[in-house]
mmCIF file of C-alpha atoms and ligand atoms in Angstrom:
data_model
loop_
_atom_site.group_PDB
_atom_site.id
_atom_site.type_symbol
_atom_site.label_atom_id
_atom_site.label_comp_id
_atom_site.label_asym_id
_atom_site.label_seq_id
_atom_site.Cartn_x
_atom_site.Cartn_y
_atom_site.Cartn_z
ATOM 1 C CA MET C 1 109.521 56.749 7.165
ATOM 2 C CA ASN C 2 108.579 58.053 3.254
ATOM 3 C CA ILE C 3 111.073 55.631 1.590
ATOM 4 C CA ALA C 4 111.850 56.083 -2.332
ATOM 5 C CA CYS C 5 112.369 52.559 -3.828
ATOM 6 C CA ILE C 6 114.300 52.843 -7.113
ATOM 7 C CA VAL C 7 113.788 50.971 -10.091
ATOM 8 C CA GLY C 8 114.859 51.281 -14.039
ATOM 9 C CA ALA C 9 115.920 47.869 -15.541
ATOM 10 C CA ARG C 10 115.168 44.398 -15.695
ATOM 11 C CA PRO C 11 116.740 42.925 -12.419
ATOM 12 C CA ASN C 12 115.470 45.764 -10.358
ATOM 13 C CA PHE C 13 111.743 44.948 -10.695
ATOM 14 C CA ILE C 14 112.613 41.138 -9.756
ATOM 15 C CA LYS C 15 115.013 42.759 -6.581
ATOM 16 C CA MET C 16 112.566 45.530 -5.235
ATOM 17 C CA ALA C 17 109.384 43.672 -5.679
ATOM 18 C CA PRO C 18 109.414 41.688 -2.403
ATOM 19 C CA ILE C 19 110.936 44.370 -0.257
ATOM 20 C CA LEU C 20 107.892 46.727 -1.691
ATOM 21 C CA LYS C 21 105.652 43.815 -0.546
ATOM 22 C CA GLU C 22 106.826 43.792 2.722
ATOM 23 C CA LEU C 23 107.257 47.116 3.027
ATOM 24 C CA ALA C 24 103.004 47.197 2.838
ATOM 25 C CA ARG C 25 102.529 45.249 5.567
ATOM 26 C CA HIS C 26 103.970 47.950 7.753
ATOM 27 C CA PRO C 27 101.845 50.784 7.229
ATOM 28 C CA GLY C 28 102.199 52.594 10.171
ATOM 29 C CA HIS C 29 105.769 52.557 9.828
ATOM 30 C CA PHE C 30 107.022 52.849 6.327
ATOM 31 C CA HIS C 31 104.900 55.089 3.220
ATOM 32 C CA PRO C 32 107.007 53.281 0.461
ATOM 33 C CA ILE C 33 107.470 55.830 -3.202
ATOM 34 C CA LEU C 34 108.052 53.683 -6.159
ATOM 35 C CA VAL C 35 110.073 55.756 -8.647
ATOM 36 C CA HIS C 36 111.029 54.356 -12.562
ATOM 37 C CA THR C 37 113.286 55.922 -13.767
ATOM 38 C CA GLY C 38 112.683 54.552 -17.975
ATOM 39 C CA GLN C 39 116.075 52.852 -18.144
ATOM 40 C CA HIS C 40 114.158 50.154 -19.371
ATOM 41 C CA TYR C 41 110.874 50.768 -20.352
ATOM 42 C CA ASP C 42 109.204 48.900 -23.349
ATOM 43 C CA THR C 43 106.857 46.246 -21.806
ATOM 44 C CA LYS C 44 109.167 43.392 -22.687
ATOM 45 C CA MET C 45 111.580 44.754 -20.456
ATOM 46 C CA SER C 46 109.564 46.412 -18.108
ATOM 47 C CA ASP C 47 105.667 46.918 -18.498
ATOM 48 C CA VAL C 48 105.570 42.718 -17.957
ATOM 49 C CA PHE C 49 106.912 42.313 -15.011
ATOM 50 C CA PHE C 50 104.967 45.039 -12.707
ATOM 51 C CA ARG C 51 102.254 42.631 -14.240
ATOM 52 C CA ASP C 52 103.827 39.442 -13.400
ATOM 53 C CA LEU C 53 104.909 40.183 -10.024
ATOM 54 C CA ASP C 54 102.193 42.577 -9.357
ATOM 55 C CA MET C 55 103.973 45.544 -8.243
ATOM 56 C CA PRO C 56 101.789 48.809 -7.973
ATOM 57 C CA ALA C 57 101.896 51.583 -10.441
ATOM 58 C CA PRO C 58 105.265 53.916 -10.027
ATOM 59 C CA ASP C 59 104.498 57.164 -8.186
ATOM 60 C CA HIS C 60 106.898 59.045 -10.076
ATOM 61 C CA SER C 61 107.857 58.180 -13.794
ATOM 62 C CA LEU C 62 111.377 59.660 -14.772
ATOM 63 C CA GLY C 63 111.335 58.685 -18.247
ATOM 64 C CA VAL C 64 114.656 58.957 -19.506
ATOM 65 C CA GLY C 65 114.581 56.269 -21.821
ATOM 66 C CA ALA C 66 117.050 54.956 -24.549
ATOM 67 C CA GLY C 67 120.957 57.110 -24.358
ATOM 68 C CA THR C 68 124.348 56.303 -23.722
ATOM 69 C CA GLN C 69 125.322 55.187 -20.064
ATOM 70 C CA ALA C 70 126.842 58.735 -19.732
ATOM 71 C CA GLN C 71 123.281 60.117 -21.435
ATOM 72 C CA GLN C 72 121.397 58.585 -18.589
ATOM 73 C CA THR C 73 123.456 58.667 -16.103
ATOM 74 C CA GLY C 74 122.808 62.780 -15.987
ATOM 75 C CA ALA C 75 119.382 62.279 -17.148
ATOM 76 C CA ILE C 76 118.333 59.869 -14.054
ATOM 77 C CA MET C 77 120.801 62.580 -11.695
ATOM 78 C CA GLU C 78 118.652 65.340 -13.245
ATOM 79 C CA ARG C 79 115.601 64.473 -12.463
ATOM 80 C CA PHE C 80 115.896 62.567 -9.630
ATOM 81 C CA ASP C 81 116.989 65.595 -8.294
ATOM 82 C CA GLU C 82 114.307 67.381 -9.249
ATOM 83 C CA LEU C 83 112.126 64.905 -7.751
ATOM 84 C CA CYS C 84 114.108 64.956 -4.279
ATOM 85 C CA GLY C 85 113.717 68.586 -4.586
ATOM 86 C CA ARG C 86 109.615 68.297 -4.662
ATOM 87 C CA VAL C 87 108.919 65.049 -2.600
ATOM 88 C CA LYS C 88 110.137 64.662 0.738
ATOM 89 C CA PHE C 89 112.579 60.898 0.983
ATOM 90 C CA ASP C 90 113.319 60.286 4.404
ATOM 91 C CA ARG C 91 115.538 56.976 2.756
ATOM 92 C CA LEU C 92 116.462 55.885 -0.295
ATOM 93 C CA LEU C 93 116.204 52.108 -1.265
ATOM 94 C CA VAL C 94 117.888 51.208 -4.396
ATOM 95 C CA VAL C 95 119.203 47.712 -5.336
ATOM 96 C CA GLY C 96 121.372 46.029 -7.851
ATOM 97 C CA ASP C 97 124.305 47.421 -10.252
ATOM 98 C CA VAL C 98 122.321 49.340 -13.339
ATOM 99 C CA THR C 99 123.014 52.588 -13.814
ATOM 100 C CA SER C 100 119.660 54.060 -11.562
ATOM 101 C CA THR C 101 121.179 52.522 -9.077
ATOM 102 C CA PHE C 102 124.314 54.939 -8.841
ATOM 103 C CA ALA C 103 122.563 57.410 -10.349
ATOM 104 C CA CYS C 104 120.079 58.027 -7.992
ATOM 105 C CA ALA C 105 122.458 56.837 -5.086
ATOM 106 C CA VAL C 106 124.400 59.936 -5.695
ATOM 107 C CA SER C 107 121.641 62.603 -6.733
ATOM 108 C CA ALA C 108 119.968 61.088 -2.857
ATOM 109 C CA THR C 109 123.366 61.384 -1.025
ATOM 110 C CA LYS C 110 124.133 65.074 -2.103
ATOM 111 C CA ARG C 111 120.697 65.812 -0.732
ATOM 112 C CA GLY C 112 121.255 64.582 2.380
ATOM 113 C CA ILE C 113 118.758 61.227 2.183
ATOM 114 C CA PRO C 114 120.677 58.440 3.654
ATOM 115 C CA VAL C 115 120.934 55.705 1.059
ATOM 116 C CA ASP C 116 120.125 51.728 1.679
ATOM 117 C CA HIS C 117 122.225 49.428 -1.235
ATOM 118 C CA VAL C 118 120.308 46.152 -1.485
ATOM 119 C CA GLU C 119 122.932 43.576 -2.930
ATOM 120 C CA ALA C 120 125.763 45.421 -1.708
ATOM 121 C CA GLY C 121 129.516 44.877 -1.519
ATOM 122 C CA LEU C 122 129.473 42.345 -4.950
ATOM 123 C CA ARG C 123 132.708 42.338 -6.867
ATOM 124 C CA SER C 124 134.113 41.027 -9.682
ATOM 125 C CA PHE C 125 137.219 43.153 -9.391
ATOM 126 C CA ASP C 126 136.921 43.669 -13.429
ATOM 127 C CA ARG C 127 136.414 47.102 -13.912
ATOM 128 C CA THR C 128 136.078 46.864 -17.910
ATOM 129 C CA MET C 129 132.359 45.903 -16.568
ATOM 130 C CA PRO C 130 130.046 48.667 -16.686
ATOM 131 C CA GLU C 131 127.935 47.740 -13.271
ATOM 132 C CA GLU C 132 131.057 47.058 -11.176
ATOM 133 C CA ILE C 133 131.955 50.638 -11.502
ATOM 134 C CA ASN C 134 128.030 51.012 -10.423
ATOM 135 C CA ARG C 135 128.380 48.625 -7.584
ATOM 136 C CA ILE C 136 131.626 50.627 -6.227
ATOM 137 C CA LEU C 137 130.054 53.932 -6.601
ATOM 138 C CA THR C 138 127.119 52.825 -4.810
ATOM 139 C CA ASP C 139 128.521 51.042 -2.066
ATOM 140 C CA ALA C 140 130.947 54.255 -1.633
ATOM 141 C CA ILE C 141 128.361 56.513 -0.683
ATOM 142 C CA ALA C 142 125.909 54.191 0.902
ATOM 143 C CA ASP C 143 124.854 54.435 4.432
ATOM 144 C CA LEU C 144 123.569 50.391 4.800
ATOM 145 C CA PHE C 145 124.438 47.869 3.118
ATOM 146 C CA PHE C 146 122.238 44.587 2.733
ATOM 147 C CA VAL C 147 124.333 41.949 1.414
ATOM 148 C CA THR C 148 123.413 38.605 -0.253
ATOM 149 C CA GLU C 149 126.639 35.852 -0.035
ATOM 150 C CA PRO C 150 129.823 36.473 2.791
ATOM 151 C CA SER C 151 132.243 37.397 -0.321
ATOM 152 C CA GLY C 152 130.013 40.609 -0.397
ATOM 153 C CA VAL C 153 130.980 41.145 3.362
ATOM 154 C CA ALA C 154 134.187 40.595 3.089
ATOM 155 C CA ASN C 155 134.592 42.949 -0.077
ATOM 156 C CA LEU C 156 132.462 45.875 2.076
ATOM 157 C CA LEU C 157 134.947 45.163 5.441
ATOM 158 C CA ARG C 158 138.224 45.511 2.961
ATOM 159 C CA GLU C 159 137.058 48.679 1.602
ATOM 160 C CA GLY C 160 136.991 49.992 5.151
ATOM 161 C CA HIS C 161 133.007 49.868 5.895
ATOM 162 C CA SER C 162 131.655 50.103 9.800
ATOM 163 C CA GLU C 163 130.469 46.551 10.673
ATOM 164 C CA ARG C 164 127.730 47.875 12.045
ATOM 165 C CA LYS C 165 126.192 48.827 9.154
ATOM 166 C CA ILE C 166 126.826 45.452 6.972
ATOM 167 C CA LYS C 167 123.600 43.447 7.301
ATOM 168 C CA LEU C 168 124.045 39.754 5.587
ATOM 169 C CA VAL C 169 120.617 39.182 5.126
ATOM 170 C CA GLY C 170 120.177 36.880 1.869
ATOM 171 C CA ASN C 171 118.606 37.680 -1.445
ATOM 172 C CA VAL C 172 115.644 39.043 -2.456
ATOM 173 C CA MET C 173 115.726 37.753 -6.186
ATOM 174 C CA ILE C 174 115.288 34.695 -4.709
ATOM 175 C CA ASP C 175 112.514 35.595 -2.348
ATOM 176 C CA SER C 176 111.148 36.677 -5.800
ATOM 177 C CA LEU C 177 111.568 33.271 -7.175
ATOM 178 C CA LEU C 178 110.232 31.310 -4.924
ATOM 179 C CA SER C 179 107.086 32.945 -4.583
ATOM 180 C CA HIS C 180 106.209 32.509 -8.029
ATOM 181 C CA LEU C 181 107.596 28.924 -8.842
ATOM 182 C CA ASP C 182 104.809 27.136 -8.337
ATOM 183 C CA LYS C 183 102.957 29.396 -10.441
ATOM 184 C CA ALA C 184 105.830 29.861 -13.179
ATOM 185 C CA ARG C 185 105.981 25.630 -13.415
ATOM 186 C CA GLY C 186 102.334 25.475 -13.925
ATOM 187 C CA LEU C 187 102.320 27.832 -16.869
ATOM 188 C CA GLU C 188 105.235 24.388 -18.283
ATOM 189 C CA LYS C 189 106.248 27.105 -20.972
ATOM 190 C CA TRP C 190 108.306 24.461 -22.563
ATOM 191 C CA ARG C 191 105.361 23.262 -24.005
ATOM 192 C CA SER C 192 105.149 26.040 -26.389
ATOM 193 C CA PHE C 193 108.166 25.419 -27.624
ATOM 194 C CA SER C 194 107.217 22.160 -28.349
ATOM 195 C CA LEU C 195 110.052 20.880 -26.068
ATOM 196 C CA SER C 196 109.601 18.265 -23.260
ATOM 197 C CA ARG C 197 110.981 18.952 -18.962
ATOM 198 C CA SER C 198 114.510 18.487 -18.688
ATOM 199 C CA GLY C 199 115.203 18.306 -22.671
ATOM 200 C CA TYR C 200 116.860 21.293 -23.816
ATOM 201 C CA ALA C 201 119.342 24.073 -22.670
ATOM 202 C CA LEU C 202 118.066 27.390 -22.278
ATOM 203 C CA VAL C 203 120.439 30.857 -23.307
ATOM 204 C CA THR C 204 120.554 34.423 -22.590
ATOM 205 C CA LEU C 205 123.632 36.815 -23.237
ATOM 206 C CA HIS C 206 123.920 40.390 -22.958
ATOM 207 C CA ARG C 207 127.317 41.268 -21.456
ATOM 208 C CA PRO C 208 128.713 43.848 -23.859
ATOM 209 C CA SER C 209 132.044 41.344 -23.466
ATOM 210 C CA ASN C 210 129.754 38.522 -25.319
ATOM 211 C CA VAL C 211 127.522 41.071 -27.421
ATOM 212 C CA ASP C 212 129.200 44.443 -28.175
ATOM 213 C CA ASP C 213 131.427 42.398 -30.400
ATOM 214 C CA GLY C 214 129.670 40.985 -33.472
ATOM 215 C CA GLN C 215 132.041 38.323 -33.892
ATOM 216 C CA ARG C 216 132.592 37.410 -31.172
ATOM 217 C CA LEU C 217 128.458 36.487 -30.860
ATOM 218 C CA GLN C 218 129.012 34.935 -34.228
ATOM 219 C CA GLU C 219 131.373 32.492 -32.928
ATOM 220 C CA ILE C 220 128.877 32.049 -29.957
ATOM 221 C CA VAL C 221 125.690 31.486 -32.065
ATOM 222 C CA ALA C 222 128.018 29.150 -34.253
ATOM 223 C CA CYS C 223 128.441 27.013 -30.925
ATOM 224 C CA LEU C 224 125.040 27.444 -29.900
ATOM 225 C CA SER C 225 124.136 25.924 -33.055
ATOM 226 C CA GLN C 226 126.796 22.637 -33.201
ATOM 227 C CA VAL C 227 125.427 22.175 -29.371
ATOM 228 C CA SER C 228 121.165 22.797 -30.849
ATOM 229 C CA GLN C 229 122.192 18.886 -32.244
ATOM 230 C CA ARG C 230 123.006 16.745 -29.008
ATOM 231 C CA ILE C 231 120.293 18.909 -26.734
ATOM 232 C CA PRO C 232 117.764 21.238 -28.443
ATOM 233 C CA VAL C 233 118.371 25.164 -27.390
ATOM 234 C CA VAL C 234 116.190 28.086 -26.444
ATOM 235 C CA PHE C 235 117.438 31.478 -26.418
ATOM 236 C CA PRO C 236 115.131 34.427 -25.322
ATOM 237 C CA VAL C 237 117.136 37.148 -27.138
ATOM 238 C CA HIS C 238 117.945 40.700 -25.001
ATOM 239 C CA PRO C 239 117.144 44.126 -27.232
ATOM 240 C CA ARG C 240 121.095 44.813 -26.541
ATOM 241 C CA THR C 241 122.506 41.407 -28.167
ATOM 242 C CA ARG C 242 119.193 41.850 -31.206
ATOM 243 C CA LYS C 243 121.376 44.396 -32.665
ATOM 244 C CA ASN C 244 124.157 42.334 -33.687
ATOM 245 C CA LEU C 245 122.684 39.454 -34.327
ATOM 246 C CA THR C 246 122.481 39.256 -37.898
ATOM 247 C CA GLY C 247 122.326 35.756 -39.759
ATOM 248 C CA ALA C 248 121.881 33.296 -37.127
ATOM 249 C CA VAL C 249 120.497 30.366 -38.346
ATOM 250 C CA GLU C 250 117.110 29.082 -36.306
ATOM 251 C CA SER C 251 116.230 25.514 -36.576
ATOM 252 C CA PRO C 252 113.534 23.355 -34.326
ATOM 253 C CA SER C 253 116.328 22.943 -32.262
ATOM 254 C CA LEU C 254 118.001 26.740 -31.976
ATOM 255 C CA GLN C 255 114.741 28.524 -31.675
ATOM 256 C CA LEU C 256 115.134 32.394 -30.911
ATOM 257 C CA CYS C 257 112.335 34.395 -29.387
ATOM 258 C CA GLU C 258 112.250 38.045 -27.307
ATOM 259 C CA PRO C 259 113.043 38.407 -23.809
ATOM 260 C CA LEU C 260 110.412 37.021 -21.580
ATOM 261 C CA GLY C 261 107.986 37.930 -18.800
ATOM 262 C CA TYR C 262 109.344 36.515 -15.577
ATOM 263 C CA LEU C 263 106.975 33.992 -15.290
ATOM 264 C CA ASP C 264 107.402 32.601 -18.564
ATOM 265 C CA PHE C 265 110.991 32.842 -18.143
ATOM 266 C CA VAL C 266 111.413 31.266 -14.599
ATOM 267 C CA SER C 267 109.099 28.350 -16.324
ATOM 268 C CA LEU C 268 111.544 27.563 -18.722
ATOM 269 C CA MET C 269 114.749 27.903 -16.659
ATOM 270 C CA ALA C 270 112.586 25.942 -14.212
ATOM 271 C CA GLY C 271 112.061 23.118 -16.575
ATOM 272 C CA ALA C 272 115.402 23.484 -18.120
ATOM 273 C CA ALA C 273 118.477 20.602 -18.485
ATOM 274 C CA LEU C 274 120.822 23.307 -17.982
ATOM 275 C CA VAL C 275 121.437 27.419 -18.123
ATOM 276 C CA VAL C 276 124.071 29.139 -20.317
ATOM 277 C CA THR C 277 124.273 32.716 -19.083
ATOM 278 C CA ASP C 278 126.182 35.805 -18.939
ATOM 279 C CA SER C 279 123.617 37.343 -16.040
ATOM 280 C CA GLY C 280 124.450 38.138 -12.820
ATOM 281 C CA GLY C 281 120.511 37.132 -11.905
ATOM 282 C CA ILE C 282 120.378 34.360 -13.201
ATOM 283 C CA GLN C 283 123.617 32.603 -11.850
ATOM 284 C CA GLU C 284 122.063 32.986 -8.849
ATOM 285 C CA GLU C 285 118.497 31.558 -9.987
ATOM 286 C CA THR C 286 119.847 28.773 -11.257
ATOM 287 C CA THR C 287 121.587 27.934 -7.608
ATOM 288 C CA ALA C 288 118.281 28.314 -5.838
ATOM 289 C CA LEU C 289 116.493 25.898 -8.383
ATOM 290 C CA GLY C 290 119.797 23.359 -8.759
ATOM 291 C CA ILE C 291 119.489 23.757 -12.053
ATOM 292 C CA PRO C 292 123.360 23.263 -13.956
ATOM 293 C CA CYS C 293 124.721 27.035 -15.064
ATOM 294 C CA LEU C 294 127.766 27.571 -17.212
ATOM 295 C CA THR C 295 128.575 31.083 -17.586
ATOM 296 C CA LEU C 296 130.484 32.758 -20.834
ATOM 297 C CA ARG C 297 132.263 35.403 -18.267
ATOM 298 C CA HIS C 298 136.202 34.997 -16.892
ATOM 299 C CA ASN C 299 134.925 36.267 -13.328
ATOM 300 C CA THR C 300 131.855 36.536 -11.283
ATOM 301 C CA GLU C 301 130.675 38.895 -8.206
ATOM 302 C CA ARG C 302 128.691 35.893 -6.876
ATOM 303 C CA PRO C 303 131.353 33.223 -6.504
ATOM 304 C CA ILE C 304 128.876 31.588 -3.827
ATOM 305 C CA THR C 305 127.048 30.314 -7.297
ATOM 306 C CA VAL C 306 130.974 29.191 -8.083
ATOM 307 C CA GLN C 307 131.726 27.079 -4.412
ATOM 308 C CA GLU C 308 128.462 26.054 -3.297
ATOM 309 C CA GLY C 309 126.260 26.166 -6.201
ATOM 310 C CA THR C 310 125.397 24.385 -9.399
ATOM 311 C CA ASN C 311 127.426 27.357 -11.786
ATOM 312 C CA THR C 312 130.891 27.190 -13.505
ATOM 313 C CA LEU C 313 132.741 29.933 -14.918
ATOM 314 C CA LEU C 314 133.689 29.007 -18.805
ATOM 315 C CA GLY C 315 135.545 32.515 -19.419
ATOM 316 C CA ASN C 316 135.410 32.802 -23.867
ATOM 317 C CA ASP C 317 136.231 28.720 -23.972
ATOM 318 C CA LEU C 318 133.483 27.568 -26.122
ATOM 319 C CA GLY C 319 135.453 24.212 -26.844
ATOM 320 C CA GLN C 320 134.774 24.137 -22.866
ATOM 321 C CA LEU C 321 131.112 24.869 -23.291
ATOM 322 C CA VAL C 322 129.884 22.341 -26.176
ATOM 323 C CA THR C 323 132.669 19.285 -23.354
ATOM 324 C CA MET C 324 130.733 20.805 -20.405
ATOM 325 C CA ILE C 325 127.346 20.352 -22.224
ATOM 326 C CA SER C 326 128.529 17.117 -22.657
ATOM 327 C CA ASP C 327 129.100 16.284 -19.024
ATOM 328 C CA ILE C 328 125.821 17.315 -17.923
ATOM 329 C CA THR C 329 123.402 15.685 -20.125
ATOM 330 C CA GLY C 330 125.516 12.912 -19.184
ATOM 331 C CA ASP C 331 125.098 13.453 -15.556
ATOM 332 C CA LYS C 332 128.500 13.962 -14.611
ATOM 333 C CA TYR C 333 128.282 17.760 -13.632
ATOM 334 C CA LYS C 334 128.659 18.966 -9.949
ATOM 335 C CA ARG C 335 124.832 19.460 -7.558
ATOM 336 C CA GLY C 336 125.353 22.158 -5.533
ATOM 337 C CA THR C 337 124.118 23.563 -2.472
ATOM 338 C CA VAL C 338 121.570 26.210 -1.498
ATOM 339 C CA PRO C 339 123.403 28.711 0.225
ATOM 340 C CA GLN C 340 122.451 29.585 3.290
ATOM 341 C CA LEU C 341 119.729 32.369 3.825
ATOM 342 C CA TRP C 342 118.691 32.075 0.686
ATOM 343 C CA ASP C 343 114.998 30.977 1.855
ATOM 344 C CA GLY C 344 112.434 33.834 0.578
ATOM 345 C CA GLN C 345 112.977 35.472 3.575
ATOM 346 C CA SER C 346 115.229 38.290 3.125
ATOM 347 C CA SER C 347 112.972 40.989 2.584
ATOM 348 C CA ARG C 348 111.564 40.305 5.496
ATOM 349 C CA ARG C 349 114.838 40.571 7.197
ATOM 350 C CA ILE C 350 115.652 43.950 5.357
ATOM 351 C CA VAL C 351 112.607 45.641 6.116
ATOM 352 C CA SER C 352 113.370 44.395 10.311
ATOM 353 C CA VAL C 353 116.324 46.076 10.390
ATOM 354 C CA LEU C 354 115.014 49.369 8.382
ATOM 355 C CA GLU C 355 111.797 49.341 11.292
ATOM 356 C CA SER C 356 114.178 49.448 14.115
ATOM 357 C CA LEU C 357 116.182 52.674 12.640
HETATM 358 N N1 UDP N 401 114.371 37.223 -17.188
HETATM 359 C C1 UDP N 401 113.233 37.111 -17.580
HETATM 360 N N2 UDP N 401 112.964 37.356 -18.924
HETATM 361 C C2 UDP N 401 113.652 36.939 -19.379
HETATM 362 C C3 UDP N 401 115.407 37.029 -19.299
HETATM 363 C C4 UDP N 401 115.601 37.123 -17.887
HETATM 364 O O1 UDP N 401 112.679 37.083 -17.084
HETATM 365 O O2 UDP N 401 114.155 36.658 -21.121
HETATM 366 C C5 UDP N 401 114.686 37.428 -15.605
HETATM 367 C C6 UDP N 401 115.627 36.029 -14.942
HETATM 368 O O3 UDP N 401 114.528 35.459 -14.139
HETATM 369 C C7 UDP N 401 116.313 37.295 -14.002
HETATM 370 C C8 UDP N 401 116.151 38.635 -14.114
HETATM 371 O O4 UDP N 401 115.464 38.676 -15.211
HETATM 372 O O5 UDP N 401 115.211 37.328 -12.995
HETATM 373 C C9 UDP N 401 117.799 38.854 -15.288
HETATM 374 O O6 UDP N 401 118.113 40.129 -15.348
HETATM 375 P P1 UDP N 401 119.033 40.333 -16.668
HETATM 376 O O7 UDP N 401 120.041 38.741 -17.209
HETATM 377 O O8 UDP N 401 118.819 41.198 -17.638
HETATM 378 O O9 UDP N 401 120.190 41.137 -15.291
HETATM 379 P P2 UDP N 401 121.513 40.814 -14.537
HETATM 380 O O10 UDP N 401 121.153 39.522 -13.428
HETATM 381 O O11 UDP N 401 122.991 40.215 -15.418
HETATM 382 O O12 UDP N 401 122.347 42.449 -13.977
#
């Protein structure tokens, strides 16, 4: 079975790596063909993940590069369609909710290639998020749905998909996390920021609602600066965020840095007292690690991280952020449990479903 495995942006590499490893354990059955769209293309957002996650080099690089969402969608659809004309793919495997996920799913479906969507069914019910549009559209045309949490199953059933095609398999991002955790912990990355274990807050922000409006971003950074007087803050800055981050005052207690490679980032996350984020994946990783996570969003497509895990949604309430951080440092925060099937075996479940087709 020739399976086109699509990656394009940072979270895709982390989700695809364990699936590729598992497919490679069945060489007689599967021939995975790794396609990199080039949606994220530089060393810090792409190359480092191939090294850290021990991934094979892409078999095909579409090289779309920077552009608006529409430009990237158009370029990926055109180039992937052209590739589908040259290479015989029996199935397409896409992960997550980025532009590459949706664009390749459309091209493949129009060529009659069945689409398997990993991380299907998640819904924030917020159509101002570009990722929500990608999720809805990908699921509308996918043939098989691999789901991380029960809410995803309920959403897909409500949208009219057949129960037969929906497989609750757990979370491949957690497969990657668990298989790299010992190595990452051993790096003790916090030392390179002159910090001690469990003695700092880690911050990531890249959602348009927080970073595209310069004023909102300045307010968040001013709040982080206030927080840093209580607990040191490390903030690896996403390229999208960097553009609007003018005049941020750095200090030994508020350290900004470039985006980190996977192992360095997991090391910092696993050693943090708490995480402040708007990332999808980091809400899940902190839940798996039992690290308190404060999410600067009004909603989440991953509700299990709030219901069972360590996540709390704060909307845009920065006053609440300061209060919650005090609760966490004062040991008054909820503990959380790890959701069912987030056990490091999700890729194995996915591949055994594919084997049975
Ligand atoms: N991550 C990383 N380096 C960083 C920030 C995040 O390796 O500097 C990892 C993080 O551990 C998680 C993934 O990137 O596995 C999340 O990606 P991102 O937040 O870009 O996307 P989202 O999950 O919001 O779609």
